[in-house]
Coordinates of C-alpha atoms and ligand atoms in Angstrom, one line a residue:
M745 CA 21.8 -3.7 -3.3
N746 CA 22.0 -6.5 -5.7
K747 CA 20.1 -5.6 -8.8
E748 CA 20.5 -7.3 -12.1
K749 CA 20.5 -5.2 -15.3
I750 CA 17.3 -5.6 -17.2
S751 CA 16.7 -6.0 -20.9
P752 CA 15.4 -2.7 -22.3
H753 CA 11.6 -1.9 -22.4
T754 CA 9.8 1.2 -23.6
V755 CA 8.0 2.5 -20.6
V756 CA 4.8 4.5 -21.3
I757 CA 3.4 6.3 -18.2
F758 CA -0.2 7.5 -18.5
G759 CA -1.1 10.2 -15.9
A760 CA 2.5 11.6 -16.1
T761 CA 1.4 15.1 -15.0
G762 CA -0.1 13.7 -11.8
D763 CA 1.1 13.8 -8.3
L764 CA 2.2 10.2 -8.2
A765 CA 4.3 10.4 -11.4
K766 CA 6.0 13.5 -10.1
K767 CA 6.7 12.4 -6.6
K768 CA 7.3 8.7 -7.0
L769 CA 7.3 7.1 -10.5
I770 CA 9.8 9.2 -12.4
P771 CA 12.2 9.6 -9.4
S772 CA 12.1 5.8 -8.9
L773 CA 13.0 5.2 -12.5
Y774 CA 15.8 7.7 -12.1
R775 CA 17.2 5.8 -9.1
L776 CA 17.1 2.6 -11.1
Y777 CA 18.9 4.4 -14.0
S778 CA 21.5 5.9 -11.7
Q779 CA 22.3 2.4 -10.3
G780 CA 22.7 1.1 -13.8
V781 CA 19.7 -1.3 -13.5
I782 CA 18.1 0.3 -16.6
D783 CA 20.0 2.3 -19.2
E784 CA 18.6 2.6 -22.8
F785 CA 15.0 2.8 -21.6
P786 CA 12.8 5.3 -23.3
I787 CA 10.2 6.8 -20.8
I788 CA 7.2 8.2 -22.7
C789 CA 5.2 10.4 -20.3
V790 CA 1.6 10.9 -21.3
G791 CA -0.5 13.6 -19.7
R792 CA -3.5 15.7 -20.8
K793 CA -2.0 19.1 -20.5
R794 CA -0.2 20.6 -23.4
M795 CA 3.4 21.3 -22.6
S796 CA 6.9 21.0 -24.0
D797 CA 9.5 18.5 -22.9
E798 CA 11.3 21.5 -21.1
A799 CA 8.1 22.5 -19.3
Y800 CA 7.6 18.9 -18.2
L801 CA 11.1 18.6 -16.8
K802 CA 10.5 21.8 -14.9
F803 CA 7.2 20.4 -13.6
L804 CA 9.1 17.3 -12.4
D805 CA 11.7 19.6 -10.8
I806 CA 14.3 17.2 -12.2
G807 CA 17.2 19.3 -11.1
K808 CA 16.5 18.1 -7.5
Y809 CA 17.0 14.5 -8.3
D810 CA 20.7 14.5 -8.2
K811 CA 23.8 16.7 -7.9
D812 CA 25.4 14.7 -10.7
R813 CA 24.5 17.0 -13.6
K814 CA 26.1 14.7 -16.2
K815 CA 24.0 11.7 -15.2
L816 CA 20.9 13.8 -15.0
K817 CA 21.5 15.1 -18.5
K818 CA 21.9 11.6 -19.9
F819 CA 18.7 10.4 -18.1
V820 CA 16.7 13.3 -19.5
K821 CA 17.5 12.2 -23.0
H822 CA 15.3 9.1 -22.4
L823 CA 12.3 11.2 -21.3
R824 CA 9.7 12.4 -23.7
Y825 CA 6.4 14.2 -22.9
I826 CA 3.3 14.0 -25.0
D827 CA -0.3 15.2 -24.4
V828 CA -3.1 12.9 -25.2
D829 CA -6.7 13.4 -24.1
L830 CA -7.9 9.9 -23.3
N831 CA -11.5 10.9 -23.9
K832 CA -10.7 11.6 -27.5
S833 CA -8.7 8.5 -28.3
M834 CA -6.5 10.2 -30.8
C835 CA -3.1 8.8 -30.7
F836 CA -1.2 8.9 -34.0
E837 CA 1.6 11.0 -32.4
L838 CA 1.9 8.7 -29.4
A839 CA 2.1 5.6 -31.7
E840 CA 4.8 7.2 -33.8
I841 CA 6.9 8.3 -30.9
V842 CA 6.7 4.9 -29.3
Q843 CA 7.7 3.2 -32.6
V844 CA 10.7 5.5 -33.1
F845 CA 12.0 5.1 -29.5
D846 CA 11.4 1.4 -29.6
K847 CA 13.7 1.0 -32.6
K848 CA 16.3 3.4 -31.2
C849 CA 16.6 1.6 -27.9
G850 CA 16.7 -1.9 -29.2
C851 CA 13.8 -2.7 -27.0
A852 CA 12.6 -5.4 -29.5
G853 CA 9.0 -4.5 -28.9
N854 CA 9.1 -4.9 -25.1
K855 CA 6.7 -2.4 -23.6
I856 CA 5.3 -1.5 -20.2
F857 CA 2.2 0.6 -19.9
Y858 CA 1.8 2.2 -16.4
L859 CA -1.6 3.6 -15.8
A860 CA -1.2 6.2 -13.0
L861 CA -4.8 7.3 -13.6
P862 CA -8.2 7.2 -11.9
Y863 CA -9.7 3.8 -12.5
F864 CA -12.6 5.1 -14.6
L865 CA -10.0 5.9 -17.3
F866 CA -8.5 2.4 -17.4
G867 CA -11.0 1.0 -19.9
K868 CA -10.5 4.0 -22.3
T869 CA -6.8 3.9 -22.0
I870 CA -6.6 0.2 -22.8
G871 CA -8.8 0.8 -25.9
L872 CA -6.4 3.5 -27.0
I873 CA -3.3 1.3 -26.4
K874 CA -4.9 -1.3 -28.6
N875 CA -6.3 1.1 -31.3
C876 CA -2.9 2.8 -31.6
G877 CA -1.3 -0.5 -32.5
L878 CA 0.9 -0.5 -29.4
L879 CA 0.1 -4.1 -28.8
N880 CA 1.2 -5.2 -32.2
G881 CA 4.4 -6.9 -33.1
R882 CA 6.9 -9.0 -31.1
G883 CA 8.1 -8.4 -27.6
S884 CA 6.4 -8.6 -24.2
K885 CA 3.5 -6.2 -23.4
K886 CA 2.9 -5.7 -19.7
I887 CA 0.4 -3.4 -18.1
A888 CA 0.4 -1.9 -14.6
F889 CA -2.7 -0.3 -12.9
E890 CA -2.5 2.0 -9.9
K891 CA -4.9 1.4 -7.0
P892 CA -7.8 1.5 -6.6
F893 CA -8.9 -1.2 -9.1
G894 CA -12.5 -0.1 -9.3
S895 CA -14.8 1.3 -6.7
D896 CA -16.6 -1.9 -5.7
L897 CA -16.7 -5.5 -6.8
K898 CA -19.1 -4.8 -9.7
S899 CA -16.9 -2.0 -11.3
A900 CA -13.8 -4.1 -10.7
E901 CA -15.4 -7.1 -12.5
I902 CA -16.2 -4.8 -15.5
L903 CA -12.6 -3.6 -15.6
H904 CA -11.3 -7.1 -15.3
K905 CA -13.3 -8.1 -18.3
Q906 CA -12.2 -5.1 -20.4
I907 CA -8.6 -5.7 -19.6
G908 CA -8.9 -9.4 -20.2
R909 CA -9.8 -8.8 -23.8
F910 CA -6.2 -7.6 -24.6
F911 CA -4.0 -8.8 -21.7
R912 CA -3.4 -12.1 -20.0
E913 CA -3.3 -12.3 -16.2
E914 CA 0.5 -12.9 -16.3
D915 CA 1.0 -9.6 -18.0
I916 CA -1.2 -7.6 -15.6
Y917 CA 0.3 -5.9 -12.6
R918 CA -2.1 -4.4 -10.1
V919 CA -0.1 -2.0 -7.9
D920 CA -0.5 -1.8 -4.1
H921 CA 2.6 0.2 -3.2
Y922 CA 2.5 -1.2 0.4
L923 CA 3.7 -4.5 -1.1
G924 CA 6.8 -2.8 -2.3
K925 CA 7.8 -1.6 1.2
E926 CA 10.9 -3.3 2.4
L927 CA 9.4 -4.3 5.8
V928 CA 6.2 -5.5 4.3
E929 CA 8.2 -7.8 2.0
N930 CA 10.1 -8.8 5.1
I931 CA 7.0 -10.3 6.8
V932 CA 7.5 -13.4 4.8
A933 CA 11.1 -13.7 5.8
L934 CA 10.4 -12.9 9.4
R935 CA 7.7 -15.6 9.6
F936 CA 9.1 -18.4 7.6
A937 CA 12.9 -18.0 8.0
N938 CA 12.9 -17.8 11.8
S939 CA 11.8 -20.8 13.8
L940 CA 11.4 -18.5 16.8
F941 CA 8.5 -16.7 15.2
E942 CA 6.9 -19.3 13.1
H943 CA 6.4 -21.6 16.1
L944 CA 4.5 -18.9 17.9
W945 CA 2.4 -17.8 14.9
N946 CA -0.9 -19.3 15.9
T947 CA -3.9 -19.2 18.3
D948 CA -1.9 -21.1 21.0
S949 CA 0.5 -18.2 21.4
I950 CA -1.1 -15.2 19.9
D951 CA -3.7 -13.2 21.8
N952 CA -4.5 -10.7 19.1
V953 CA -3.1 -8.8 16.1
Q954 CA -3.3 -5.0 15.8
I955 CA -2.8 -3.1 12.6
T956 CA -2.6 0.7 12.6
L957 CA -2.0 2.9 9.5
A958 CA -2.3 6.4 10.7
E959 CA -1.7 9.5 8.6
D960 CA -1.3 13.0 10.0
I961 CA -2.2 14.7 6.8
G962 CA -5.7 15.4 5.6
I963 CA -6.9 14.7 2.1
E964 CA -4.8 17.5 0.6
N965 CA -5.8 18.2 -3.0
R966 CA -7.5 14.8 -3.5
G967 CA -10.9 15.8 -2.2
G968 CA -12.7 14.9 -5.4
Y969 CA -11.4 11.3 -5.3
Y970 CA -11.4 10.8 -1.5
D971 CA -14.9 12.0 -0.8
K972 CA -16.2 9.2 -3.1
S973 CA -13.8 6.7 -1.7
G974 CA -13.3 7.2 2.1
A975 CA -11.0 5.3 4.3
I976 CA -12.5 1.9 3.8
R977 CA -12.1 1.9 0.0
D978 CA -8.9 3.9 0.0
M979 CA -7.0 1.9 2.7
V980 CA -8.8 -1.2 3.8
Q981 CA -9.5 -2.8 0.4
N982 CA -5.9 -2.8 -0.6
H983 CA -3.1 -2.0 2.0
I984 CA -4.8 -3.3 5.1
L985 CA -6.2 -6.5 3.7
Q986 CA -2.9 -7.3 2.1
L987 CA -1.2 -6.9 5.5
I988 CA -3.7 -9.2 7.1
A989 CA -3.1 -11.7 4.3
L990 CA 0.7 -11.6 4.7
V991 CA 0.5 -11.9 8.5
G992 CA -2.2 -14.6 8.4
M993 CA -1.2 -16.8 5.5
E994 CA 0.0 -20.4 5.7
P995 CA 3.5 -21.2 4.6
P996 CA 3.6 -21.0 0.8
K997 CA 5.1 -23.9 -1.2
S998 CA 7.8 -21.5 -2.5
L999 CA 8.6 -17.9 -2.9
N1000 CA 7.1 -17.9 -6.4
A1001 CA 4.5 -15.2 -7.0
D1002 CA 1.6 -17.6 -7.4
D1003 CA 2.5 -19.8 -4.4
I1004 CA 2.4 -16.7 -2.2
R1005 CA -0.7 -15.3 -3.8
N1006 CA -2.4 -18.7 -3.5
E1007 CA -2.0 -18.6 0.3
K1008 CA -2.9 -14.9 0.6
V1009 CA -6.2 -15.3 -1.3
K1010 CA -7.2 -18.2 1.1
V1011 CA -6.9 -15.7 4.0
L1012 CA -8.9 -13.1 2.2
K1013 CA -11.7 -15.6 1.4
N1014 CA -11.7 -16.8 5.0
L1015 CA -12.0 -13.4 6.6
R1016 CA -15.2 -13.0 8.8
S1017 CA -17.4 -10.1 7.7
V1018 CA -17.3 -7.3 10.2
R1019 CA -20.2 -7.1 12.6
K1020 CA -22.0 -3.9 13.5
K1021 CA -20.7 -3.8 17.0
D1022 CA -17.2 -4.3 15.8
L1023 CA -17.0 -1.3 13.4
V1024 CA -16.2 2.3 14.2
I1025 CA -16.3 5.0 11.5
G1026 CA -15.4 8.7 12.0
Q1027 CA -14.8 12.0 10.3
Y1028 CA -12.4 14.7 11.5
V1029 CA -13.6 18.0 12.6
K1030 CA -11.6 21.2 13.0
D1031 CA -9.1 21.9 15.7
P1032 CA -7.1 25.1 16.2
D1033 CA -4.5 24.0 13.7
S1034 CA -6.6 22.3 10.9
I1035 CA -9.9 22.7 9.1
G1036 CA -12.5 19.9 9.4
Y1037 CA -13.1 17.3 6.7
R1038 CA -16.2 19.0 5.3
N1039 CA -14.3 22.2 4.7
E1040 CA -11.7 20.6 2.6
K1041 CA -11.5 21.5 -1.1
N1042 CA -13.8 19.5 -3.3
V1043 CA -15.6 17.8 -0.4
D1044 CA -19.4 18.0 0.0
K1045 CA -20.3 20.3 2.9
K1046 CA -22.7 17.5 4.2
S1047 CA -20.3 14.7 3.4
I1048 CA -20.9 11.4 5.3
T1049 CA -17.6 9.9 4.0
E1050 CA -15.5 8.3 6.7
S1051 CA -11.9 9.6 7.1
F1052 CA -11.3 7.0 9.9
V1053 CA -12.3 3.4 10.3
A1054 CA -11.5 0.8 13.0
F1055 CA -12.8 -2.7 13.1
K1056 CA -12.4 -6.2 14.4
T1057 CA -12.3 -9.3 12.2
Y1058 CA -11.2 -13.0 12.4
I1059 CA -9.6 -15.4 10.0
N1060 CA -11.8 -18.5 10.0
N1061 CA -9.3 -21.3 10.1
S1062 CA -7.7 -23.4 12.8
R1063 CA -4.4 -21.4 13.0
W1064 CA -6.3 -18.3 13.9
R1065 CA -9.3 -19.7 15.8
G1066 CA -10.5 -17.0 18.3
V1067 CA -7.7 -14.5 17.5
P1068 CA -9.1 -11.1 16.8
F1069 CA -7.5 -8.8 14.2
Y1070 CA -8.0 -5.2 15.2
V1071 CA -7.5 -2.6 12.5
R1072 CA -7.6 1.2 12.5
T1073 CA -6.7 3.7 9.8
G1074 CA -7.4 7.4 9.4
K1075 CA -6.5 10.8 8.1
R1076 CA -5.5 13.8 10.3
M1077 CA -4.4 11.7 13.2
N1078 CA -2.0 13.0 15.7
K1079 CA 1.0 11.3 14.1
K1080 CA 2.0 9.4 11.0
Y1081 CA 2.9 5.8 11.6
S1082 CA 2.2 2.3 10.3
E1083 CA 2.7 -0.8 12.4
I1084 CA 1.6 -4.3 13.0
N1085 CA 1.6 -5.5 16.5
I1086 CA 1.4 -9.3 17.2
V1087 CA 0.4 -9.5 20.8
L1088 CA 1.3 -12.7 22.5
K1089 CA -0.8 -14.6 25.1
D1090 CA 0.2 -14.4 28.7
V1091 CA 1.9 -17.6 29.6
T1092 CA 3.9 -16.5 32.7
C1093 CA 3.6 -19.0 35.5
G1094 CA 2.1 -16.5 38.0
I1095 CA 5.1 -15.7 40.1
F1096 CA 5.0 -12.1 38.7
Q1097 CA 1.2 -12.0 39.1
R1098 CA 1.0 -8.4 40.3
E1099 CA 2.7 -6.9 37.2
R1100 CA 1.3 -9.4 34.7
A1101 CA -1.4 -7.6 32.9
K1102 CA 0.9 -4.7 32.0
H1103 CA 3.4 -6.6 30.1
A1104 CA 2.2 -8.8 27.2
N1105 CA 5.0 -9.7 24.8
V1106 CA 4.6 -8.0 21.4
I1107 CA 6.3 -8.6 18.1
S1108 CA 6.0 -5.3 16.3
I1109 CA 6.6 -4.7 12.6
R1110 CA 6.9 -1.0 11.8
T1111 CA 7.0 0.4 8.2
N1112 CA 6.7 4.1 9.1
P1113 CA 8.2 6.5 10.1
K1114 CA 11.3 4.3 10.5
E1115 CA 11.4 0.6 9.5
S1116 CA 11.9 -1.8 12.3
V1117 CA 11.0 -5.1 13.9
D1118 CA 10.9 -5.0 17.6
F1119 CA 10.2 -7.4 20.4
L1120 CA 8.6 -6.1 23.6
F1121 CA 9.4 -8.3 26.6
N1122 CA 9.6 -8.2 30.4
A1123 CA 12.9 -7.5 32.1
K1124 CA 13.5 -7.5 35.8
I1125 CA 14.5 -4.1 37.3
P1126 CA 17.8 -4.2 39.1
F1127 CA 17.8 -4.3 42.9
T1128 CA 14.2 -5.5 43.0
R1129 CA 13.0 -9.1 43.4
N1130 CA 10.0 -9.1 41.2
E1131 CA 9.5 -5.8 39.6
L1132 CA 9.2 -5.9 35.9
K1133 CA 9.8 -3.3 33.2
E1134 CA 8.8 -3.4 29.6
A1135 CA 12.0 -3.6 27.5
V1136 CA 12.2 -3.5 23.7
M1137 CA 14.7 -5.5 21.6
E1138 CA 14.9 -3.4 18.5
F1139 CA 16.0 -4.3 15.0
C1140 CA 16.4 -1.0 13.2
H1141 CA 16.4 -1.7 9.5
K1142 CA 18.4 1.3 8.4
C1143 CA 21.0 0.7 11.1
E1144 CA 21.5 -2.8 9.7
F1145 CA 21.2 -2.3 6.0
G1146 CA 22.2 1.3 5.6
P1147 CA 20.1 4.3 4.6
N1148 CA 19.6 3.4 1.0
T1149 CA 16.7 1.1 1.3
P1150 CA 14.8 1.2 -2.0
E1151 CA 11.6 3.2 -2.2
A1152 CA 8.5 1.1 -2.6
Y1153 CA 8.0 2.3 -6.2
E1154 CA 11.7 1.6 -7.0
T1155 CA 11.2 -2.0 -5.9
L1156 CA 7.9 -2.3 -7.7
F1157 CA 9.3 -1.0 -11.0
H1158 CA 12.3 -3.3 -10.6
Q1159 CA 10.0 -6.3 -10.2
L1160 CA 7.7 -5.2 -13.0
L1161 CA 10.5 -4.8 -15.4
Q1162 CA 11.8 -8.3 -14.5
G1163 CA 8.3 -9.7 -15.0
N1164 CA 7.9 -10.9 -11.4
Q1165 CA 4.3 -10.6 -10.2
G1166 CA 4.9 -11.5 -6.5
L1167 CA 4.5 -7.9 -5.2
F1168 CA 1.4 -7.3 -7.3
T1169 CA -2.2 -8.4 -6.5
R1170 CA -3.8 -11.1 -8.5
W1171 CA -7.4 -10.8 -9.7
D1172 CA -8.8 -13.3 -7.2
E1173 CA -7.2 -11.3 -4.3
V1174 CA -8.8 -8.1 -5.6
K1175 CA -12.1 -9.9 -5.9
A1176 CA -12.1 -11.3 -2.4
S1177 CA -11.0 -7.9 -1.0
W1178 CA -13.8 -6.0 -2.7
R1179 CA -16.3 -8.6 -1.4
F1180 CA -15.1 -8.0 2.2
V1181 CA -15.3 -4.2 1.7
D1182 CA -18.6 -4.2 -0.1
N1183 CA -20.1 -6.2 2.8
M1184 CA -18.8 -3.6 5.2
K1185 CA -20.1 -0.7 3.1
R1186 CA -23.5 -2.4 2.8
M1187 CA -23.7 -2.9 6.5
I1188 CA -22.9 0.8 7.2
K1189 CA -25.7 1.8 5.0
N1190 CA -28.3 -0.8 6.0
K1191 CA -27.6 -0.7 9.7
R1192 CA -27.1 3.0 9.7
I1193 CA -23.8 3.0 11.5
K1194 CA -23.2 6.3 13.1
L1195 CA -20.4 8.5 11.7
L1196 CA -18.5 9.8 14.7
P1197 CA -16.7 13.1 14.7
Y1198 CA -13.1 13.2 16.0
R1199 CA -10.9 16.1 16.5
A1200 CA -8.3 16.7 13.8
N1201 CA -4.8 15.8 15.0
S1202 CA -6.1 13.3 17.6
E1203 CA -6.1 9.5 17.9
G1204 CA -9.5 9.2 16.2
P1205 CA -12.8 8.6 17.9
N1206 CA -12.8 7.3 21.5
E1207 CA -15.0 4.4 20.4
S1208 CA -11.9 2.8 18.6
F1209 CA -10.4 2.4 22.1
S1210 CA -13.7 1.0 23.4
L1211 CA -13.6 -1.6 20.6
L1212 CA -10.6 -3.2 22.4
R1213 CA -11.3 -2.2 25.9
R1214 CA -14.6 -4.2 26.0
D1215 CA -12.5 -7.2 25.1
G1216 CA -10.1 -6.4 28.0
R1217 CA -7.4 -5.1 25.6
N1218 CA -5.7 -1.9 24.6
W1219 CA -4.0 -0.6 21.5
K1220 CA -0.3 -1.2 22.1
N1221 CA 1.9 1.9 22.2
I1222 CA 5.5 0.8 21.9
K1223 CA 8.2 3.2 22.9
R1224 CA 11.3 2.6 20.8
R1225 CA 14.7 4.1 21.3
F1226 CA 16.3 3.8 17.9
A1227 CA 13.5 3.7 15.3
L1228 CA 11.5 6.6 16.6
Ligands
NAP1480 N1 -0.7 10.4 -5.4 C1 -0.4 9.3 -4.7 O1 0.5 9.4 -3.8 C2 -1.0 8.0 -5.0 C3 -0.7 6.9 -4.2 C4 -1.3 5.7 -4.5 C5 -2.1 5.5 -5.6 N2 -2.4 6.6 -6.4 C6 -3.3 6.4 -7.5 O2 -2.6 6.8 -8.7 C7 -3.5 7.4 -9.6 C8 -3.0 8.7 -10.0 O3 -2.9 9.5 -8.8 P1 -2.4 11.0 -8.8 O4 -2.4 11.4 -7.4 O5 -1.2 11.1 -9.6 O6 -3.6 11.8 -9.5 P2 -3.6 13.2 -10.2 O7 -2.6 14.1 -9.5 O8 -5.0 13.7 -10.1 O9 -3.2 13.0 -11.7 C9 -4.1 12.3 -12.6 C10 -3.5 12.2 -13.9 O10 -4.4 11.7 -14.8 C11 -4.4 12.5 -16.0 N3 -5.8 12.6 -16.6 C12 -6.9 12.8 -16.0 N4 -7.9 12.8 -16.9 C13 -7.3 12.6 -18.1 C14 -7.8 12.5 -19.5 N5 -9.1 12.5 -19.8 N6 -6.9 12.3 -20.4 C15 -5.6 12.2 -20.2 N7 -5.1 12.2 -18.9 C16 -5.9 12.4 -17.9 C17 -4.0 13.9 -15.5 O11 -3.6 14.7 -16.6 P3 -3.6 16.3 -16.5 O12 -3.0 16.7 -15.2 O13 -2.7 16.6 -17.6 O14 -5.0 16.7 -16.6 C18 -2.9 13.5 -14.5 O15 -1.7 13.2 -15.2 C19 -4.9 7.4 -9.0 O16 -5.6 6.3 -9.3 C20 -4.5 7.3 -7.5 O17 -5.5 6.7 -6.7 C21 -1.9 7.8 -6.1

């Protein structure tokens, strides 16, 4: 992998005792360090709990990162843990530590603040960063926010105003880790660097688009957050709408961050609000292997939060006229996978009439469990005259590029440190996404959309199948050989 070395920054991670910092953020920084992309970078880890640096390293389970003890030992020297209660806004120690490290590393005042925190702490944290004098002096000051950015348009707008008092849009990085996934990044290349696909990418050739982000886990220990959020806010507002935007956008003028984001936001603004009959929401109930949603920790026993959503929408422009986008996402489904299926129209001349309906061509982009791009087509079965079989041309990403594809967060940190905003969402995208989601939430409330129970470890409510069936379609189920 070709990664340029980056000039040193002091990285301050707020929420450093959280699940995300432990599983993704610090390990990603280590991988960048071990590849020599970053070296003299201080990483100041801020949590609320009191603990020593040693206890923090134990919490991280840092010994598991690498067998190379020497390298690990060197990396650890760059880490420092400090407890700060963001509600109390006392930060003398933090300010002092940052100053000392900044001088030592020759970071020239360049700083990155990464807020791996619930959104309601964003405002307080920015105030603290400002009051501690961390924005003073020379050098760049970039700030990254984990998703969700607010809980609806109103709260997002308040946040946006608060942040705008101290940071310019070009220094703000709103994280949606789906954008750091290699195959999601690849959508732009697939579409615009291959005449085969770009010529087909419109209403003349495409019958429908299907997006599935299925998780087999429940809500684990995130009940407090999830029960207020639900699948629509947790998955649709960010990951799913970003995927629709990448699949649906017009060719950008260039690969510059703003040219891509200009095109994505047009799609988000042109999305048709979901209609009552085109929306299915569900909540999982127990099966022999798993408890039901309402029995999860920190979930209201009478909760009406959706853990599954499926819907149909359209992009209102000439490229996508009449092409439905079907979406489904849920927790505790029978398997974990994420894929986008571009289902092509049937243009066969009729000589294979009998078999026709079974075999629509599909371009399938899979990000999970294994990354692949596959093309489903019709092949004649040997020794028959007209019997067709579905065949899959598979591009297995790992087989082509090796097993060391960067983790999404590694890519995102790399881009963040380089100051490239292309993989982060701009304010107008966030605004358009919340508008779409708020409309959906309002409709659920006003039109009293029924919350359907579905068995844990199943494919979700049957009604999500009816959503397509009544249009004469089915969710595509592609059987791959290599990228299973
Ligand atoms: N976990 C994931 O895989 C994931 C994926 C995508 C996005 N996200 C987003 O990333 C953010 C963090 O997620 P998480 O799973 O890491 O959450 P988490 O495990 O609940 O951790 C939250 C962090 O916030 C800190 N915190 C809470 N209140 C604080 C206060 N008053 N003062 C100082 N620190 C405080 C906690 O410190 P203490 O532990 O010391 O109290 C902890 O470090 C959330 O916005 C989440 O939506 C997470």
